[in-house]
mmCIF file of C-alpha atoms in Angstrom:
data_model
loop_
_atom_site.group_PDB
_atom_site.id
_atom_site.type_symbol
_atom_site.label_atom_id
_atom_site.label_comp_id
_atom_site.label_asym_id
_atom_site.label_seq_id
_atom_site.Cartn_x
_atom_site.Cartn_y
_atom_site.Cartn_z
ATOM 1 C CA UNK A 1 -26.143 -30.266 -43.215
ATOM 2 C CA UNK A 2 -24.879 -31.855 -39.827
ATOM 3 C CA UNK A 3 -26.477 -30.437 -36.523
ATOM 4 C CA UNK A 4 -22.885 -30.115 -35.572
ATOM 5 C CA UNK A 5 -22.959 -26.992 -37.704
ATOM 6 C CA UNK A 6 -24.761 -25.015 -35.350
ATOM 7 C CA UNK A 7 -23.179 -25.999 -32.220
ATOM 8 C CA UNK A 8 -21.189 -23.009 -30.172
ATOM 9 C CA UNK A 9 -17.530 -24.194 -30.327
ATOM 10 C CA UNK A 10 -14.759 -23.263 -27.990
ATOM 11 C CA UNK A 11 -11.712 -24.085 -26.169
ATOM 12 C CA UNK A 12 -12.564 -24.793 -22.600
ATOM 13 C CA UNK A 13 -10.626 -23.549 -19.800
ATOM 14 C CA UNK A 14 -8.235 -26.050 -18.389
ATOM 15 C CA UNK A 15 -8.394 -26.097 -14.452
ATOM 16 C CA UNK A 16 -5.446 -27.196 -12.246
ATOM 17 C CA UNK A 17 -4.976 -30.768 -12.061
ATOM 18 C CA UNK A 18 -6.707 -32.842 -9.320
ATOM 19 C CA UNK A 19 -4.991 -35.599 -8.628
ATOM 20 C CA UNK A 20 -6.953 -38.808 -7.680
ATOM 21 C CA UNK A 21 -4.261 -40.338 -5.298
ATOM 22 C CA UNK A 22 -3.621 -38.968 -1.453
ATOM 23 C CA UNK A 23 -0.470 -38.244 0.367
ATOM 24 C CA UNK A 24 0.163 -35.890 -1.850
ATOM 25 C CA UNK A 25 1.168 -32.093 -1.493
ATOM 26 C CA UNK A 26 -1.290 -30.208 -3.435
ATOM 27 C CA UNK A 27 0.344 -26.645 -4.648
ATOM 28 C CA UNK A 28 -1.174 -26.455 -8.103
ATOM 29 C CA UNK A 29 -4.239 -24.659 -7.648
ATOM 30 C CA UNK A 30 -4.138 -22.003 -4.982
ATOM 31 C CA UNK A 31 -6.433 -23.769 -2.881
ATOM 32 C CA UNK A 32 -5.679 -22.672 1.312
ATOM 33 C CA UNK A 33 -3.781 -24.921 3.256
ATOM 34 C CA UNK A 34 -5.816 -24.219 6.316
ATOM 35 C CA UNK A 35 -9.325 -25.460 7.300
ATOM 36 C CA UNK A 36 -12.509 -23.183 7.047
ATOM 37 C CA UNK A 37 -13.209 -21.088 10.263
ATOM 38 C CA UNK A 38 -14.269 -23.446 13.374
ATOM 39 C CA UNK A 39 -18.048 -22.072 12.967
ATOM 40 C CA UNK A 40 -18.258 -23.427 9.824
ATOM 41 C CA UNK A 41 -17.363 -27.139 10.975
ATOM 42 C CA UNK A 42 -19.924 -26.718 14.005
ATOM 43 C CA UNK A 43 -22.709 -25.215 11.532
ATOM 44 C CA UNK A 44 -22.119 -28.759 8.844
ATOM 45 C CA UNK A 45 -22.202 -30.768 11.976
ATOM 46 C CA UNK A 46 -25.670 -29.275 13.283
ATOM 47 C CA UNK A 47 -26.804 -28.888 9.276
ATOM 48 C CA UNK A 48 -27.262 -32.936 9.692
ATOM 49 C CA UNK A 49 -30.374 -32.987 11.832
ATOM 50 C CA UNK A 50 -31.757 -30.202 9.411
ATOM 51 C CA UNK A 51 -31.425 -32.446 6.339
ATOM 52 C CA UNK A 52 -34.859 -32.307 5.732
ATOM 53 C CA UNK A 53 -34.527 -28.634 4.343
ATOM 54 C CA UNK A 54 -33.140 -29.747 1.352
ATOM 55 C CA UNK A 55 -36.037 -30.308 -0.371
ATOM 56 C CA UNK A 56 -36.695 -26.761 -0.405
ATOM 57 C CA UNK A 57 -35.372 -24.275 -2.596
ATOM 58 C CA UNK A 58 -32.726 -21.602 -1.243
ATOM 59 C CA UNK A 59 -33.721 -18.009 -1.204
ATOM 60 C CA UNK A 60 -33.104 -16.443 -4.839
ATOM 61 C CA UNK A 61 -32.007 -13.167 -3.578
ATOM 62 C CA UNK A 62 -29.599 -14.719 -0.782
ATOM 63 C CA UNK A 63 -30.575 -11.976 1.537
ATOM 64 C CA UNK A 64 -29.112 -13.161 4.613
ATOM 65 C CA UNK A 65 -25.567 -13.640 3.169
ATOM 66 C CA UNK A 66 -26.365 -10.200 1.045
ATOM 67 C CA UNK A 67 -26.692 -8.574 4.477
ATOM 68 C CA UNK A 68 -23.647 -9.776 6.097
ATOM 69 C CA UNK A 69 -21.455 -8.892 3.432
ATOM 70 C CA UNK A 70 -22.728 -5.493 3.248
ATOM 71 C CA UNK A 71 -22.284 -5.076 6.757
ATOM 72 C CA UNK A 72 -18.360 -6.684 6.360
ATOM 73 C CA UNK A 73 -17.449 -4.709 3.633
ATOM 74 C CA UNK A 74 -19.353 -1.422 4.783
ATOM 75 C CA UNK A 75 -21.731 -0.784 1.642
ATOM 76 C CA UNK A 76 -25.170 -1.206 1.045
ATOM 77 C CA UNK A 77 -27.019 -4.280 0.011
ATOM 78 C CA UNK A 78 -27.811 -3.578 -3.123
ATOM 79 C CA UNK A 79 -24.318 -2.942 -3.709
ATOM 80 C CA UNK A 80 -23.565 -6.653 -4.027
ATOM 81 C CA UNK A 81 -24.228 -9.789 -6.150
ATOM 82 C CA UNK A 82 -23.551 -12.886 -4.975
ATOM 83 C CA UNK A 83 -22.633 -15.983 -7.284
ATOM 84 C CA UNK A 84 -21.446 -19.598 -7.500
ATOM 85 C CA UNK A 85 -17.800 -18.524 -7.209
ATOM 86 C CA UNK A 86 -15.981 -15.575 -8.793
ATOM 87 C CA UNK A 87 -16.135 -17.491 -11.892
ATOM 88 C CA UNK A 88 -20.088 -17.336 -12.191
ATOM 89 C CA UNK A 89 -19.689 -13.470 -10.911
ATOM 90 C CA UNK A 90 -17.501 -13.221 -13.925
ATOM 91 C CA UNK A 91 -19.043 -14.797 -16.683
ATOM 92 C CA UNK A 92 -22.081 -13.314 -15.587
ATOM 93 C CA UNK A 93 -20.505 -9.819 -15.930
ATOM 94 C CA UNK A 94 -18.980 -10.526 -19.170
ATOM 95 C CA UNK A 95 -22.343 -11.479 -20.727
ATOM 96 C CA UNK A 96 -23.967 -8.340 -18.960
ATOM 97 C CA UNK A 97 -21.607 -5.438 -19.680
ATOM 98 C CA UNK A 98 -19.555 -6.815 -22.506
ATOM 99 C CA UNK A 99 -22.099 -6.316 -25.741
ATOM 100 C CA UNK A 100 -20.192 -3.645 -27.656
ATOM 101 C CA UNK A 101 -18.597 -3.920 -30.838
ATOM 102 C CA UNK A 102 -15.060 -2.358 -29.720
ATOM 103 C CA UNK A 103 -13.024 -4.974 -27.965
ATOM 104 C CA UNK A 104 -12.750 -5.982 -24.128
ATOM 105 C CA UNK A 105 -9.341 -5.351 -23.258
ATOM 106 C CA UNK A 106 -7.018 -7.799 -20.647
ATOM 107 C CA UNK A 107 -3.555 -8.755 -20.267
ATOM 108 C CA UNK A 108 -2.017 -11.492 -22.588
ATOM 109 C CA UNK A 109 -1.122 -12.993 -19.365
ATOM 110 C CA UNK A 110 -3.828 -13.177 -16.973
ATOM 111 C CA UNK A 111 -6.777 -15.511 -15.965
ATOM 112 C CA UNK A 112 -7.090 -17.851 -18.963
ATOM 113 C CA UNK A 113 -10.968 -18.005 -18.396
ATOM 114 C CA UNK A 114 -11.466 -14.452 -19.578
ATOM 115 C CA UNK A 115 -10.723 -15.089 -22.951
ATOM 116 C CA UNK A 116 -12.728 -18.300 -22.803
ATOM 117 C CA UNK A 117 -15.598 -16.154 -21.702
ATOM 118 C CA UNK A 118 -15.249 -13.644 -24.710
ATOM 119 C CA UNK A 119 -14.887 -16.648 -27.129
ATOM 120 C CA UNK A 120 -18.150 -18.272 -25.624
ATOM 121 C CA UNK A 121 -20.722 -15.324 -25.857
ATOM 122 C CA UNK A 122 -18.761 -13.969 -29.388
ATOM 123 C CA UNK A 123 -17.209 -10.834 -27.501
ATOM 124 C CA UNK A 124 -14.459 -8.714 -29.326
ATOM 125 C CA UNK A 125 -11.225 -8.785 -26.951
ATOM 126 C CA UNK A 126 -7.738 -7.619 -27.490
ATOM 127 C CA UNK A 127 -5.011 -9.405 -25.489
ATOM 128 C CA UNK A 128 -2.293 -6.872 -24.208
ATOM 129 C CA UNK A 129 0.714 -7.936 -23.612
ATOM 130 C CA UNK A 130 2.396 -6.894 -20.215
ATOM 131 C CA UNK A 131 6.138 -5.466 -20.691
ATOM 132 C CA UNK A 132 9.385 -7.522 -20.072
ATOM 133 C CA UNK A 133 8.680 -7.546 -16.349
ATOM 134 C CA UNK A 134 5.423 -8.791 -16.258
ATOM 135 C CA UNK A 135 3.180 -5.924 -15.385
ATOM 136 C CA UNK A 136 0.540 -4.432 -16.724
ATOM 137 C CA UNK A 137 1.201 -1.349 -19.411
ATOM 138 C CA UNK A 138 -1.491 1.116 -18.088
ATOM 139 C CA UNK A 139 -1.109 3.401 -21.614
ATOM 140 C CA UNK A 140 -2.500 0.458 -23.246
ATOM 141 C CA UNK A 141 -6.078 0.516 -21.654
ATOM 142 C CA UNK A 142 -6.457 4.225 -22.448
ATOM 143 C CA UNK A 143 -8.116 3.740 -25.470
ATOM 144 C CA UNK A 144 -11.737 2.975 -27.057
ATOM 145 C CA UNK A 145 -12.644 -0.073 -25.866
ATOM 146 C CA UNK A 146 -15.673 -2.309 -24.920
ATOM 147 C CA UNK A 147 -14.514 -3.103 -21.435
ATOM 148 C CA UNK A 148 -11.659 -3.893 -19.066
ATOM 149 C CA UNK A 149 -10.584 -6.869 -17.169
ATOM 150 C CA UNK A 150 -7.757 -6.472 -15.029
ATOM 151 C CA UNK A 151 -6.821 -9.007 -12.433
ATOM 152 C CA UNK A 152 -4.788 -7.195 -9.339
ATOM 153 C CA UNK A 153 -3.164 -8.919 -8.372
ATOM 154 C CA UNK A 154 -2.564 -10.831 -11.224
ATOM 155 C CA UNK A 155 -2.776 -13.806 -11.811
ATOM 156 C CA UNK A 156 -0.474 -16.212 -12.614
ATOM 157 C CA UNK A 157 2.514 -13.431 -12.561
ATOM 158 C CA UNK A 158 1.510 -12.781 -8.547
ATOM 159 C CA UNK A 159 2.510 -8.680 -9.078
ATOM 160 C CA UNK A 160 0.245 -6.152 -7.096
ATOM 161 C CA UNK A 161 -0.872 -2.406 -8.522
ATOM 162 C CA UNK A 162 -1.809 0.145 -6.685
ATOM 163 C CA UNK A 163 -5.194 1.378 -6.284
ATOM 164 C CA UNK A 164 -4.162 4.872 -7.627
ATOM 165 C CA UNK A 165 -2.638 2.962 -10.378
ATOM 166 C CA UNK A 166 -6.066 1.152 -11.100
ATOM 167 C CA UNK A 167 -8.057 4.617 -10.512
ATOM 168 C CA UNK A 168 -6.316 5.499 -13.409
ATOM 169 C CA UNK A 169 -7.455 3.294 -16.020
ATOM 170 C CA UNK A 170 -10.945 3.773 -14.385
ATOM 171 C CA UNK A 171 -11.353 7.222 -14.739
ATOM 172 C CA UNK A 172 -9.896 7.303 -18.321
ATOM 173 C CA UNK A 173 -12.867 4.712 -19.320
ATOM 174 C CA UNK A 174 -16.063 6.079 -18.111
ATOM 175 C CA UNK A 175 -17.950 4.876 -21.112
ATOM 176 C CA UNK A 176 -17.262 1.210 -20.192
ATOM 177 C CA UNK A 177 -17.419 -1.354 -17.266
ATOM 178 C CA UNK A 178 -14.136 -1.818 -15.671
ATOM 179 C CA UNK A 179 -13.644 -5.140 -13.865
ATOM 180 C CA UNK A 180 -11.569 -5.202 -11.511
ATOM 181 C CA UNK A 181 -10.504 -9.174 -10.318
ATOM 182 C CA UNK A 182 -9.320 -9.265 -6.785
ATOM 183 C CA UNK A 183 -9.333 -12.998 -6.052
ATOM 184 C CA UNK A 184 -5.552 -12.367 -4.726
ATOM 185 C CA UNK A 185 -6.291 -9.048 -2.818
ATOM 186 C CA UNK A 186 -6.066 -10.577 1.235
ATOM 187 C CA UNK A 187 -2.653 -11.464 0.746
ATOM 188 C CA UNK A 188 -1.078 -8.109 -0.243
ATOM 189 C CA UNK A 189 -2.928 -6.510 -2.335
ATOM 190 C CA UNK A 190 -4.521 -2.735 -2.636
ATOM 191 C CA UNK A 191 -8.205 -3.173 -3.145
ATOM 192 C CA UNK A 192 -10.228 -0.777 -5.496
ATOM 193 C CA UNK A 193 -13.507 -1.535 -3.184
ATOM 194 C CA UNK A 194 -13.458 2.330 -2.426
ATOM 195 C CA UNK A 195 -13.739 3.323 -5.918
ATOM 196 C CA UNK A 196 -17.296 1.835 -6.651
ATOM 197 C CA UNK A 197 -18.831 4.887 -4.815
ATOM 198 C CA UNK A 198 -16.592 7.241 -6.850
ATOM 199 C CA UNK A 199 -17.457 5.547 -9.820
ATOM 200 C CA UNK A 200 -20.727 3.796 -11.670
ATOM 201 C CA UNK A 201 -18.964 1.707 -14.035
ATOM 202 C CA UNK A 202 -16.534 -0.534 -11.789
ATOM 203 C CA UNK A 203 -17.233 -4.165 -10.562
ATOM 204 C CA UNK A 204 -15.109 -5.214 -7.829
ATOM 205 C CA UNK A 205 -14.881 -9.072 -7.790
ATOM 206 C CA UNK A 206 -13.768 -11.117 -4.516
ATOM 207 C CA UNK A 207 -13.865 -14.972 -3.406
ATOM 208 C CA UNK A 208 -14.369 -17.411 -0.751
ATOM 209 C CA UNK A 209 -12.213 -19.863 -2.402
ATOM 210 C CA UNK A 210 -8.699 -18.612 -1.742
ATOM 211 C CA UNK A 211 -8.360 -16.506 1.581
ATOM 212 C CA UNK A 212 -11.421 -17.982 3.375
ATOM 213 C CA UNK A 213 -10.651 -21.508 2.336
ATOM 214 C CA UNK A 214 -13.903 -22.198 0.763
ATOM 215 C CA UNK A 215 -13.022 -23.334 -2.994
ATOM 216 C CA UNK A 216 -15.108 -26.519 -2.147
ATOM 217 C CA UNK A 217 -18.520 -24.532 -1.727
ATOM 218 C CA UNK A 218 -18.086 -22.055 -4.493
ATOM 219 C CA UNK A 219 -18.914 -18.773 -3.447
ATOM 220 C CA UNK A 220 -18.044 -15.613 -4.975
ATOM 221 C CA UNK A 221 -19.114 -11.670 -4.774
ATOM 222 C CA UNK A 222 -19.115 -8.816 -6.909
ATOM 223 C CA UNK A 223 -19.534 -5.411 -5.971
ATOM 224 C CA UNK A 224 -20.819 -2.077 -7.391
ATOM 225 C CA UNK A 225 -22.576 0.810 -7.959
ATOM 226 C CA UNK A 226 -26.902 0.099 -7.364
ATOM 227 C CA UNK A 227 -26.927 0.237 -11.521
ATOM 228 C CA UNK A 228 -24.392 -2.056 -12.151
ATOM 229 C CA UNK A 229 -25.823 -4.538 -9.833
ATOM 230 C CA UNK A 230 -29.350 -4.682 -10.887
ATOM 231 C CA UNK A 231 -28.313 -5.353 -14.233
ATOM 232 C CA UNK A 232 -26.532 -8.548 -13.357
ATOM 233 C CA UNK A 233 -29.218 -9.421 -11.127
ATOM 234 C CA UNK A 234 -31.376 -8.829 -14.103
ATOM 235 C CA UNK A 235 -29.593 -11.318 -16.333
ATOM 236 C CA UNK A 236 -28.637 -13.711 -13.225
ATOM 237 C CA UNK A 237 -32.870 -14.364 -12.716
ATOM 238 C CA UNK A 238 -32.547 -14.556 -16.856
ATOM 239 C CA UNK A 239 -30.793 -17.701 -16.502
ATOM 240 C CA UNK A 240 -30.986 -19.515 -13.351
ATOM 241 C CA UNK A 241 -32.601 -17.878 -9.988
ATOM 242 C CA UNK A 242 -31.351 -20.213 -7.433
ATOM 243 C CA UNK A 243 -27.637 -20.539 -7.691
ATOM 244 C CA UNK A 244 -26.564 -20.684 -4.078
ATOM 245 C CA UNK A 245 -27.627 -23.926 -1.830
ATOM 246 C CA UNK A 246 -28.980 -23.766 1.354
ATOM 247 C CA UNK A 247 -25.851 -24.913 3.364
ATOM 248 C CA UNK A 248 -23.460 -22.729 1.560
ATOM 249 C CA UNK A 249 -25.312 -19.494 2.307
ATOM 250 C CA UNK A 250 -25.357 -20.142 6.062
ATOM 251 C CA UNK A 251 -21.368 -21.539 5.784
ATOM 252 C CA UNK A 252 -20.397 -18.184 4.106
ATOM 253 C CA UNK A 253 -22.042 -16.264 6.498
ATOM 254 C CA UNK A 254 -20.286 -17.697 9.270
ATOM 255 C CA UNK A 255 -17.035 -17.662 7.558
ATOM 256 C CA UNK A 256 -17.301 -13.483 7.820
ATOM 257 C CA UNK A 257 -17.994 -13.824 11.226
ATOM 258 C CA UNK A 258 -14.775 -15.096 12.721
ATOM 259 C CA UNK A 259 -12.356 -12.239 11.574
ATOM 260 C CA UNK A 260 -9.640 -13.139 13.936
ATOM 261 C CA UNK A 261 -9.231 -16.803 12.278
ATOM 262 C CA UNK A 262 -9.494 -15.212 8.820
ATOM 263 C CA UNK A 263 -6.592 -12.675 9.702
ATOM 264 C CA UNK A 264 -4.384 -15.519 11.578
ATOM 265 C CA UNK A 265 -4.622 -18.002 8.325
ATOM 266 C CA UNK A 266 -4.005 -14.969 6.154
ATOM 267 C CA UNK A 267 -0.963 -14.166 8.266
ATOM 268 C CA UNK A 268 0.579 -17.570 8.446
ATOM 269 C CA UNK A 269 0.212 -18.108 4.405
ATOM 270 C CA UNK A 270 1.873 -14.424 4.453
ATOM 271 C CA UNK A 271 5.059 -15.498 6.366
ATOM 272 C CA UNK A 272 5.573 -18.674 5.077
ATOM 273 C CA UNK A 273 5.466 -17.104 1.167
ATOM 274 C CA UNK A 274 8.103 -14.617 2.490
ATOM 275 C CA UNK A 275 10.386 -17.844 3.569
ATOM 276 C CA UNK A 276 9.668 -19.890 0.616
ATOM 277 C CA UNK A 277 10.742 -17.021 -1.477
ATOM 278 C CA UNK A 278 14.201 -16.418 0.737
ATOM 279 C CA UNK A 279 14.912 -20.245 0.282
ATOM 280 C CA UNK A 280 14.162 -20.811 -3.212
ATOM 281 C CA UNK A 281 16.491 -18.016 -4.084
ATOM 282 C CA UNK A 282 19.128 -19.559 -2.310
ATOM 283 C CA UNK A 283 18.878 -22.648 -4.888
ATOM 284 C CA UNK A 284 18.976 -19.854 -7.585
ATOM 285 C CA UNK A 285 15.715 -19.060 -8.490
ATOM 286 C CA UNK A 286 14.278 -15.894 -9.760
ATOM 287 C CA UNK A 287 10.404 -14.740 -8.918
ATOM 288 C CA UNK A 288 8.279 -11.894 -9.151
ATOM 289 C CA UNK A 289 7.466 -9.983 -6.089
ATOM 290 C CA UNK A 290 4.154 -12.315 -5.205
ATOM 291 C CA UNK A 291 1.322 -10.459 -3.162
ATOM 292 C CA UNK A 292 -0.940 -13.707 -3.830
ATOM 293 C CA UNK A 293 -0.977 -16.976 -1.921
ATOM 294 C CA UNK A 294 1.073 -18.529 -4.560
ATOM 295 C CA UNK A 295 5.027 -17.731 -6.255
ATOM 296 C CA UNK A 296 5.775 -17.497 -9.911
ATOM 297 C CA UNK A 297 9.399 -18.749 -10.214
ATOM 298 C CA UNK A 298 11.912 -20.027 -12.335
ATOM 299 C CA UNK A 299 15.104 -21.518 -12.021
ATOM 300 C CA UNK A 300 18.259 -19.925 -13.769
ATOM 301 C CA UNK A 301 19.601 -23.246 -15.207
ATOM 302 C CA UNK A 302 16.784 -25.689 -15.007
ATOM 303 C CA UNK A 303 14.027 -25.928 -17.062
ATOM 304 C CA UNK A 304 10.796 -25.296 -15.432
ATOM 305 C CA UNK A 305 9.093 -28.500 -17.440
ATOM 306 C CA UNK A 306 11.887 -30.787 -15.562
ATOM 307 C CA UNK A 307 11.183 -29.495 -12.277
ATOM 308 C CA UNK A 308 7.293 -29.680 -12.522
ATOM 309 C CA UNK A 309 8.148 -33.595 -13.197
ATOM 310 C CA UNK A 310 10.694 -34.492 -11.026
ATOM 311 C CA UNK A 311 8.150 -32.849 -7.949
ATOM 312 C CA UNK A 312 5.432 -34.888 -9.306
ATOM 313 C CA UNK A 313 7.154 -37.757 -8.895
ATOM 314 C CA UNK A 314 8.021 -36.674 -5.081
ATOM 315 C CA UNK A 315 4.243 -36.295 -4.503
ATOM 316 C CA UNK A 316 4.510 -32.758 -5.160
ATOM 317 C CA UNK A 317 2.056 -31.300 -7.258
ATOM 318 C CA UNK A 318 2.973 -27.594 -8.984
ATOM 319 C CA UNK A 319 1.487 -25.854 -11.954
ATOM 320 C CA UNK A 320 3.470 -25.677 -15.250
ATOM 321 C CA UNK A 321 2.189 -23.405 -18.091
ATOM 322 C CA UNK A 322 3.490 -24.795 -21.531
ATOM 323 C CA UNK A 323 2.726 -21.310 -22.814
ATOM 324 C CA UNK A 324 4.800 -18.847 -24.743
ATOM 325 C CA UNK A 325 6.508 -16.475 -22.534
ATOM 326 C CA UNK A 326 5.951 -18.177 -19.238
ATOM 327 C CA UNK A 327 7.015 -21.537 -20.133
ATOM 328 C CA UNK A 328 10.325 -21.380 -17.990
ATOM 329 C CA UNK A 329 8.097 -20.565 -14.952
ATOM 330 C CA UNK A 330 6.139 -22.752 -12.436
ATOM 331 C CA UNK A 331 3.439 -21.213 -10.418
ATOM 332 C CA UNK A 332 3.717 -22.847 -6.853
ATOM 333 C CA UNK A 333 0.866 -22.241 -4.330
ATOM 334 C CA UNK A 334 1.932 -21.332 -0.831
ATOM 335 C CA UNK A 335 1.182 -24.647 1.323
ATOM 336 C CA UNK A 336 1.685 -24.939 5.091
ATOM 337 C CA UNK A 337 4.960 -24.329 6.677
ATOM 338 C CA UNK A 338 5.913 -28.038 6.351
ATOM 339 C CA UNK A 339 4.561 -28.398 3.027
ATOM 340 C CA UNK A 340 6.836 -25.696 1.829
ATOM 341 C CA UNK A 341 9.918 -26.836 3.869
ATOM 342 C CA UNK A 342 9.390 -30.660 1.985
ATOM 343 C CA UNK A 343 9.437 -28.673 -1.546
ATOM 344 C CA UNK A 344 12.642 -26.729 -0.698
ATOM 345 C CA UNK A 345 14.320 -29.479 0.486
ATOM 346 C CA UNK A 346 13.342 -31.873 -2.157
ATOM 347 C CA UNK A 347 14.391 -29.251 -5.089
ATOM 348 C CA UNK A 348 17.575 -28.933 -3.087
ATOM 349 C CA UNK A 349 18.476 -32.393 -3.090
ATOM 350 C CA UNK A 350 17.934 -32.509 -6.947
ATOM 351 C CA UNK A 351 19.455 -29.246 -7.985
ATOM 352 C CA UNK A 352 22.711 -30.133 -5.599
ATOM 353 C CA UNK A 353 22.853 -33.503 -8.017
ATOM 354 C CA UNK A 354 22.534 -31.545 -11.138
#
């Protein structure tokens, strides 16, 4: 028997392409087109003079960042868990809470990492189909289960449900953990964060990668009841105590302290999103009502793959999922106003000639 017979084999998550070329318009990984808060850049320059600190381990309890997060979200410090990006928070949550013989439930069209973690950790799961309008069917999540994961607003569809809608699912599932992944909530969704004081089985997950322009640093936050967070920390400290590096702890805190800059960037993205949606509709596109920093759009006549390849030849990268039900859609990150004008002009020129 080969040693390979004991290997845990999974189909890994495939992230958006990270082109090696320069001078492109990168609209395929939902990164923020604007730089982090000015205080972050200033701190990075200043840190050079303190580089000798890098020989020391960071704080395993990340207490300074936790304190700042508690102040920002108006929570208690023991209601907060910090990870290396929201992927780390979510993966730890899967490992911690989904230990039942009953299946974990999540939509068939959503963040594809959920299925990967379920397979990796040998967690039974069932993917519940979205309806024909790409909305989650609430009734599918009201039966017996080993846990529930809802991305709200959902990705890649961009559709958001109300807090009241999500609470109906939480209320019906008090015997399992419900994860609400709110990676895109700052762009127009309604956060379920107020529900963590009402239900002890809810984990709300945020990220610094999207609205805070810190995808390169990897900071994610899980928020829930004291009991829920304690269980997460127990698993975290059983894997790796030192998860967030020293500079990142400082930069993340500084990002939280410039609310005006944060709101200005989010507002610009939302305004550009609205403009782009209007212009794409003029070109014959249909799309969902996005409450995220991306659009989920298809053309009425021209195949998505054809448009994907066209844009790539023009140095514009968008995301194309060659998957059932969504293979005629493109997911287009909202970039700067200039970037989106370029995108619209390229598409307009091509479609007029077709």
